[in-house]
Each structure stands twice: as C-alpha cells, then as structure tokens.
Amino acid sequence: GAGVSQSPSNKVTEKGKDVELRCDPISGHTALYWYRQSLGQGLEFLIYFQGNSAPDKSGLPSDRFSAERTGGSVSTLTIQRTQQEDSAVYLCASSIGQSEGYGYTFGSGTRLTVV
Amino acid sequence: AQSVAQPEDQVNVAEGNPLTVKCTYSVSGNPYLFWYVQYPNRGLQFLLKYITGDNLVKGSYGFEAEFNKSQTSFHLKKPSALVSDSALYFCAVKSGGSYIPTFGRGTSLIVHP
C-alpha cells in the first residue's frame, strides 16, 4: 500500500482481556517497529523486526506483550490480560532497510483504552 | 547508549514570528538525527534528517534544523510560523551502531494568530 496501515484505529477493552493490534507496512520495507505513545511520555520503543532475523524484543514491558511478523510483512502485537496502564496509542513504523539514510514511515496508530 | 532531550514541553509563538524547537542528544559515535511532526489523531510525519554533510538541513513545510556537534544539538527552526504549524514535534536520534531510533518526549508547538 501507499502507507503504513494499522487496525483497528480505536480499541476499547475490558481489563483482563487479550487484544491484537495489526500493522501492515509499506510493501518492500524490511524493517518494522512498534512504539507506544503514552500521554506526556513520548514514544517508547517496544519491538523491532528486520527481514527474517530474530526480532529485538528488548523494549517489551512485560511478558504479557508479544509480537510476530508473518512472511516478513504484516505484524501483530498481542497484549494478554490487559491492564489499565496498557492504555496508550500504539504506533507502527516501517523502513526500507537498516541503513542510516532511510527514515521511518509511521501509521496512524491504534488507540487502546483499557476499562 | 543513546538518548535525546526536548527540554520544552510547550513552545508558544505568534504567527509570522520565527520559531525554534530545541533538541539535544547523546550518542556514541556519529549521530543520525530526525525531526517528526504529529498532528492530532495522526501518526508521525517525517520533516527532515541529518545523516552527514552540511550542518544546516532543510526539510518539509519550510522547516530547517541545524546540527551542532559541539553543543550536541539539533534544533528545529522556521523563519515565519503559521497557525497550521501547531502540532507535536518529536526529535529522534540513532547511533551508527543501532537499528532503533530513540525519540524525545515531544514538544507541543502552539502558534497564535
């Protein structure tokens, strides 16, 4: 597609439920990132995928968070047993590669509200 | 380790006046620096980047940024602000050895008519 697509745009869930957030990167972009944006906290790195390499999961805040990327394209971020502190905007970004010369294209995000 | 600081949570400026949004960074080795803008309910949009070369970088919508190695700064500037520039601005840094950019907390720019 022309840009990075994220779905759903908004998600309200009850505490304790599992949620799945989807990211469809730009075709041909091998690098994919998930960030979390909380009010006043800026962007918090969660996980990074590059091609078929093992992902960098160093930013995942707890073992309730996981992500996968199928076929080097679409990625799903899963949050199990959601907590109120998980409420945030989850942003996905993709890049054509690892080179420093390339920027990052962001999706519009998924606003998650845990009630 | 790499980090970036945006010391101002909010910047207010009158339309037509010059604006500056500040950013300082810390990295090992050469920095790769980026500015992004976020409008309400939207994702981040790329404005400009510094990789190497001229210290003054020109980007989208009339914005520019100056890389200052001695002060480890990469301030965003525009000679004449527009009300439509009102948005949240993020500075990001990446070291040559990292694949993951670190973003600042963001600065809210408010341009008054």
mmCIF file with all atom_site columns, N, CA, C and O in Angstrom, chain A residues 48-76:
data_model
loop_
_atom_site.group_PDB
_atom_site.id
_atom_site.type_symbol
_atom_site.label_atom_id
_atom_site.label_alt_id
_atom_site.label_comp_id
_atom_site.label_asym_id
_atom_site.label_entity_id
_atom_site.label_seq_id
_atom_site.pdbx_PDB_ins_code
_atom_site.Cartn_x
_atom_site.Cartn_y
_atom_site.Cartn_z
_atom_site.occupancy
_atom_site.B_iso_or_equiv
_atom_site.pdbx_formal_charge
_atom_site.auth_seq_id
_atom_site.auth_comp_id
_atom_site.auth_asym_id
_atom_site.auth_atom_id
_atom_site.pdbx_PDB_model_num
ATOM 1   N N  . TYR A 1 48 ? 11.372 -4.583  17.410 1.00 0.00 ? 48 TYR A N  1
ATOM 2   C CA . TYR A 1 48 ? 11.898 -4.282  16.080 1.00 0.00 ? 48 TYR A CA 1
ATOM 3   C C  . TYR A 1 48 ? 12.080 -5.578  15.313 1.00 0.00 ? 48 TYR A C  1
ATOM 4   O O  . TYR A 1 48 ? 12.657 -6.541  15.828 1.00 0.00 ? 48 TYR A O  1
ATOM 5   N N  . PHE A 1 49 ? 11.595 -5.591  14.068 1.00 0.00 ? 49 PHE A N  1
ATOM 6   C CA . PHE A 1 49 ? 11.772 -6.714  13.161 1.00 0.00 ? 49 PHE A CA 1
ATOM 7   C C  . PHE A 1 49 ? 12.610 -6.255  11.963 1.00 0.00 ? 49 PHE A C  1
ATOM 8   O O  . PHE A 1 49 ? 12.400 -5.163  11.432 1.00 0.00 ? 49 PHE A O  1
ATOM 9   N N  . GLN A 1 50 ? 13.532 -7.080  11.537 1.00 0.00 ? 50 GLN A N  1
ATOM 10  C CA . GLN A 1 50 ? 14.299 -6.806  10.333 1.00 0.00 ? 50 GLN A CA 1
ATOM 11  C C  . GLN A 1 50 ? 14.345 -8.079  9.507  1.00 0.00 ? 50 GLN A C  1
ATOM 12  O O  . GLN A 1 50 ? 15.011 -9.043  9.887  1.00 0.00 ? 50 GLN A O  1
ATOM 13  N N  . GLY A 1 51 ? 13.665 -8.052  8.389  1.00 0.00 ? 51 GLY A N  1
ATOM 14  C CA . GLY A 1 51 ? 13.660 -9.201  7.497  1.00 0.00 ? 51 GLY A CA 1
ATOM 15  C C  . GLY A 1 51 ? 13.276 -10.473 8.216  1.00 0.00 ? 51 GLY A C  1
ATOM 16  O O  . GLY A 1 51 ? 12.285 -10.513 8.955  1.00 0.00 ? 51 GLY A O  1
ATOM 17  N N  . ASN A 1 52 ? 14.072 -11.498 8.013  1.00 0.00 ? 52 ASN A N  1
ATOM 18  C CA . ASN A 1 52 ? 13.812 -12.788 8.642  1.00 0.00 ? 52 ASN A CA 1
ATOM 19  C C  . ASN A 1 52 ? 14.635 -13.010 9.908  1.00 0.00 ? 52 ASN A C  1
ATOM 20  O O  . ASN A 1 52 ? 14.638 -14.114 10.464 1.00 0.00 ? 52 ASN A O  1
ATOM 21  N N  . SER A 1 53 ? 15.318 -11.967 10.350 1.00 0.00 ? 53 SER A N  1
ATOM 22  C CA . SER A 1 53 ? 16.146 -12.093 11.552 1.00 0.00 ? 53 SER A CA 1
ATOM 23  C C  . SER A 1 53 ? 15.273 -12.161 12.794 1.00 0.00 ? 53 SER A C  1
ATOM 24  O O  . SER A 1 53 ? 14.109 -11.742 12.787 1.00 0.00 ? 53 SER A O  1
ATOM 25  N N  . ALA A 1 54 ? 15.865 -12.686 13.868 1.00 0.00 ? 54 ALA A N  1
ATOM 26  C CA . ALA A 1 54 ? 15.155 -12.705 15.142 1.00 0.00 ? 54 ALA A CA 1
ATOM 27  C C  . ALA A 1 54 ? 14.854 -11.279 15.581 1.00 0.00 ? 54 ALA A C  1
ATOM 28  O O  . ALA A 1 54 ? 15.704 -10.392 15.468 1.00 0.00 ? 54 ALA A O  1
ATOM 29  N N  . PRO A 1 55 ? 13.656 -11.013 16.072 1.00 0.00 ? 55 PRO A N  1
ATOM 30  C CA . PRO A 1 55 ? 13.306 -9.642  16.449 1.00 0.00 ? 55 PRO A CA 1
ATOM 31  C C  . PRO A 1 55 ? 14.055 -9.191  17.699 1.00 0.00 ? 55 PRO A C  1
ATOM 32  O O  . PRO A 1 55 ? 14.453 -9.992  18.525 1.00 0.00 ? 55 PRO A O  1
ATOM 33  N N  . ASP A 1 56 ? 14.194 -7.867  17.799 1.00 0.00 ? 56 ASP A N  1
ATOM 34  C CA . ASP A 1 56 ? 14.734 -7.254  19.008 1.00 0.00 ? 56 ASP A CA 1
ATOM 35  C C  . ASP A 1 56 ? 13.561 -6.934  19.913 1.00 0.00 ? 56 ASP A C  1
ATOM 36  O O  . ASP A 1 56 ? 12.807 -6.000  19.656 1.00 0.00 ? 56 ASP A O  1
ATOM 37  N N  . LYS A 1 57 ? 13.405 -7.708  20.979 1.00 0.00 ? 57 LYS A N  1
ATOM 38  C CA . LYS A 1 57 ? 12.258 -7.572  21.873 1.00 0.00 ? 57 LYS A CA 1
ATOM 39  C C  . LYS A 1 57 ? 12.599 -6.784  23.134 1.00 0.00 ? 57 LYS A C  1
ATOM 40  O O  . LYS A 1 57 ? 11.840 -6.809  24.109 1.00 0.00 ? 57 LYS A O  1
ATOM 41  N N  . SER A 1 58 ? 13.721 -6.099  23.109 1.00 0.00 ? 58 SER A N  1
ATOM 42  C CA . SER A 1 58 ? 14.238 -5.509  24.345 1.00 0.00 ? 58 SER A CA 1
ATOM 43  C C  . SER A 1 58 ? 13.330 -4.461  24.961 1.00 0.00 ? 58 SER A C  1
ATOM 44  O O  . SER A 1 58 ? 13.456 -4.135  26.140 1.00 0.00 ? 58 SER A O  1
ATOM 45  N N  . GLY A 1 59 ? 12.403 -3.899  24.178 1.00 0.00 ? 59 GLY A N  1
ATOM 46  C CA . GLY A 1 59 ? 11.541 -2.862  24.708 1.00 0.00 ? 59 GLY A CA 1
ATOM 47  C C  . GLY A 1 59 ? 10.206 -3.336  25.257 1.00 0.00 ? 59 GLY A C  1
ATOM 48  O O  . GLY A 1 59 ? 9.459  -2.549  25.845 1.00 0.00 ? 59 GLY A O  1
ATOM 49  N N  . LEU A 1 60 ? 9.897  -4.597  25.091 1.00 0.00 ? 60 LEU A N  1
ATOM 50  C CA . LEU A 1 60 ? 8.608  -5.100  25.577 1.00 0.00 ? 60 LEU A CA 1
ATOM 51  C C  . LEU A 1 60 ? 8.553  -4.974  27.100 1.00 0.00 ? 60 LEU A C  1
ATOM 52  O O  . LEU A 1 60 ? 9.436  -5.459  27.794 1.00 0.00 ? 60 LEU A O  1
ATOM 53  N N  . PRO A 1 61 ? 7.515  -4.341  27.639 1.00 0.00 ? 61 PRO A N  1
ATOM 54  C CA . PRO A 1 61 ? 7.486  -4.033  29.076 1.00 0.00 ? 61 PRO A CA 1
ATOM 55  C C  . PRO A 1 61 ? 7.214  -5.220  29.981 1.00 0.00 ? 61 PRO A C  1
ATOM 56  O O  . PRO A 1 61 ? 7.553  -5.169  31.161 1.00 0.00 ? 61 PRO A O  1
ATOM 57  N N  . SER A 1 62 ? 6.588  -6.252  29.477 1.00 0.00 ? 62 SER A N  1
ATOM 58  C CA . SER A 1 62 ? 6.326  -7.433  30.309 1.00 0.00 ? 62 SER A CA 1
ATOM 59  C C  . SER A 1 62 ? 6.061  -8.622  29.402 1.00 0.00 ? 62 SER A C  1
ATOM 60  O O  . SER A 1 62 ? 5.929  -8.468  28.179 1.00 0.00 ? 62 SER A O  1
ATOM 61  N N  . ASP A 1 63 ? 5.979  -9.798  29.986 1.00 0.00 ? 63 ASP A N  1
ATOM 62  C CA . ASP A 1 63 ? 5.739  -10.992 29.179 1.00 0.00 ? 63 ASP A CA 1
ATOM 63  C C  . ASP A 1 63 ? 4.286  -11.083 28.716 1.00 0.00 ? 63 ASP A C  1
ATOM 64  O O  . ASP A 1 63 ? 3.916  -12.041 28.026 1.00 0.00 ? 63 ASP A O  1
ATOM 65  N N  . ARG A 1 64 ? 3.467  -10.108 29.084 1.00 0.00 ? 64 ARG A N  1
ATOM 66  C CA . ARG A 1 64 ? 2.103  -10.074 28.536 1.00 0.00 ? 64 ARG A CA 1
ATOM 67  C C  . ARG A 1 64 ? 2.099  -9.554  27.098 1.00 0.00 ? 64 ARG A C  1
ATOM 68  O O  . ARG A 1 64 ? 1.105  -9.704  26.398 1.00 0.00 ? 64 ARG A O  1
ATOM 69  N N  . PHE A 1 65 ? 3.200  -8.945  26.712 1.00 0.00 ? 65 PHE A N  1
ATOM 70  C CA . PHE A 1 65 ? 3.324  -8.369  25.373 1.00 0.00 ? 65 PHE A CA 1
ATOM 71  C C  . PHE A 1 65 ? 4.102  -9.323  24.477 1.00 0.00 ? 65 PHE A C  1
ATOM 72  O O  . PHE A 1 65 ? 5.166  -9.839  24.861 1.00 0.00 ? 65 PHE A O  1
ATOM 73  N N  . SER A 1 66 ? 3.601  -9.507  23.263 1.00 0.00 ? 66 SER A N  1
ATOM 74  C CA . SER A 1 66 ? 4.321  -10.300 22.276 1.00 0.00 ? 66 SER A CA 1
ATOM 75  C C  . SER A 1 66 ? 3.982  -9.770  20.897 1.00 0.00 ? 66 SER A C  1
ATOM 76  O O  . SER A 1 66 ? 2.986  -9.061  20.718 1.00 0.00 ? 66 SER A O  1
ATOM 77  N N  . ALA A 1 67 ? 4.807  -10.100 19.942 1.00 0.00 ? 67 ALA A N  1
ATOM 78  C CA . ALA A 1 67 ? 4.551  -9.658  18.575 1.00 0.00 ? 67 ALA A CA 1
ATOM 79  C C  . ALA A 1 67 ? 5.131  -10.670 17.614 1.00 0.00 ? 67 ALA A C  1
ATOM 80  O O  . ALA A 1 67 ? 6.103  -11.365 17.933 1.00 0.00 ? 67 ALA A O  1
ATOM 81  N N  . GLU A 1 68 ? 4.523  -10.735 16.468 1.00 0.00 ? 68 GLU A N  1
ATOM 82  C CA . GLU A 1 68 ? 5.047  -11.572 15.409 1.00 0.00 ? 68 GLU A CA 1
ATOM 83  C C  . GLU A 1 68 ? 4.902  -10.851 14.087 1.00 0.00 ? 68 GLU A C  1
ATOM 84  O O  . GLU A 1 68 ? 4.102  -9.915  13.947 1.00 0.00 ? 68 GLU A O  1
ATOM 85  N N  . ARG A 1 69 ? 5.699  -11.316 13.149 1.00 0.00 ? 69 ARG A N  1
ATOM 86  C CA . ARG A 1 69 ? 5.635  -10.750 11.805 1.00 0.00 ? 69 ARG A CA 1
ATOM 87  C C  . ARG A 1 69 ? 5.651  -11.912 10.829 1.00 0.00 ? 69 ARG A C  1
ATOM 88  O O  . ARG A 1 69 ? 6.640  -12.643 10.735 1.00 0.00 ? 69 ARG A O  1
ATOM 89  N N  . THR A 1 70 ? 4.575  -12.066 10.122 1.00 0.00 ? 70 THR A N  1
ATOM 90  C CA . THR A 1 70 ? 4.426  -13.212 9.231  1.00 0.00 ? 70 THR A CA 1
ATOM 91  C C  . THR A 1 70 ? 4.886  -12.866 7.824  1.00 0.00 ? 70 THR A C  1
ATOM 92  O O  . THR A 1 70 ? 4.515  -11.810 7.276  1.00 0.00 ? 70 THR A O  1
ATOM 93  N N  . GLY A 1 71 ? 5.696  -13.738 7.270  1.00 0.00 ? 71 GLY A N  1
ATOM 94  C CA . GLY A 1 71 ? 6.129  -13.579 5.894  1.00 0.00 ? 71 GLY A CA 1
ATOM 95  C C  . GLY A 1 71 ? 6.887  -12.292 5.640  1.00 0.00 ? 71 GLY A C  1
ATOM 96  O O  . GLY A 1 71 ? 6.953  -11.820 4.502  1.00 0.00 ? 71 GLY A O  1
ATOM 97  N N  . GLY A 1 72 ? 7.466  -11.737 6.670  1.00 0.00 ? 72 GLY A N  1
ATOM 98  C CA . GLY A 1 72 ? 8.220  -10.507 6.503  1.00 0.00 ? 72 GLY A CA 1
ATOM 99  C C  . GLY A 1 72 ? 7.360  -9.307  6.171  1.00 0.00 ? 72 GLY A C  1
ATOM 100 O O  . GLY A 1 72 ? 7.880  -8.270  5.740  1.00 0.00 ? 72 GLY A O  1
ATOM 101 N N  . SER A 1 73 ? 6.053  -9.404  6.416  1.00 0.00 ? 73 SER A N  1
ATOM 102 C CA . SER A 1 73 ? 5.173  -8.291  6.067  1.00 0.00 ? 73 SER A CA 1
ATOM 103 C C  . SER A 1 73 ? 4.329  -7.870  7.262  1.00 0.00 ? 73 SER A C  1
ATOM 104 O O  . SER A 1 73 ? 4.818  -7.179  8.145  1.00 0.00 ? 73 SER A O  1
ATOM 105 N N  . VAL A 1 74 ? 3.096  -8.342  7.318  1.00 0.00 ? 74 VAL A N  1
ATOM 106 C CA . VAL A 1 74 ? 2.162  -7.922  8.360  1.00 0.00 ? 74 VAL A CA 1
ATOM 107 C C  . VAL A 1 74 ? 2.659  -8.333  9.742  1.00 0.00 ? 74 VAL A C  1
ATOM 108 O O  . VAL A 1 74 ? 3.207  -9.424  9.929  1.00 0.00 ? 74 VAL A O  1
ATOM 109 N N  . SER A 1 75 ? 2.452  -7.427  10.696 1.00 0.00 ? 75 SER A N  1
ATOM 110 C CA . SER A 1 75 ? 2.841  -7.710  12.080 1.00 0.00 ? 75 SER A CA 1
ATOM 111 C C  . SER A 1 75 ? 1.622  -7.582  12.990 1.00 0.00 ? 75 SER A C  1
ATOM 112 O O  . SER A 1 75 ? 0.751  -6.738  12.764 1.00 0.00 ? 75 SER A O  1
ATOM 113 N N  . THR A 1 76 ? 1.609  -8.419  14.008 1.00 0.00 ? 76 THR A N  1
ATOM 114 C CA . THR A 1 76 ? 0.560  -8.354  15.021 1.00 0.00 ? 76 THR A CA 1
ATOM 115 C C  . THR A 1 76 ? 1.194  -8.202  16.394 1.00 0.00 ? 76 THR A C  1
ATOM 116 O O  . THR A 1 76 ? 2.089  -8.980  16.756 1.00 0.00 ? 76 THR A O  1
#
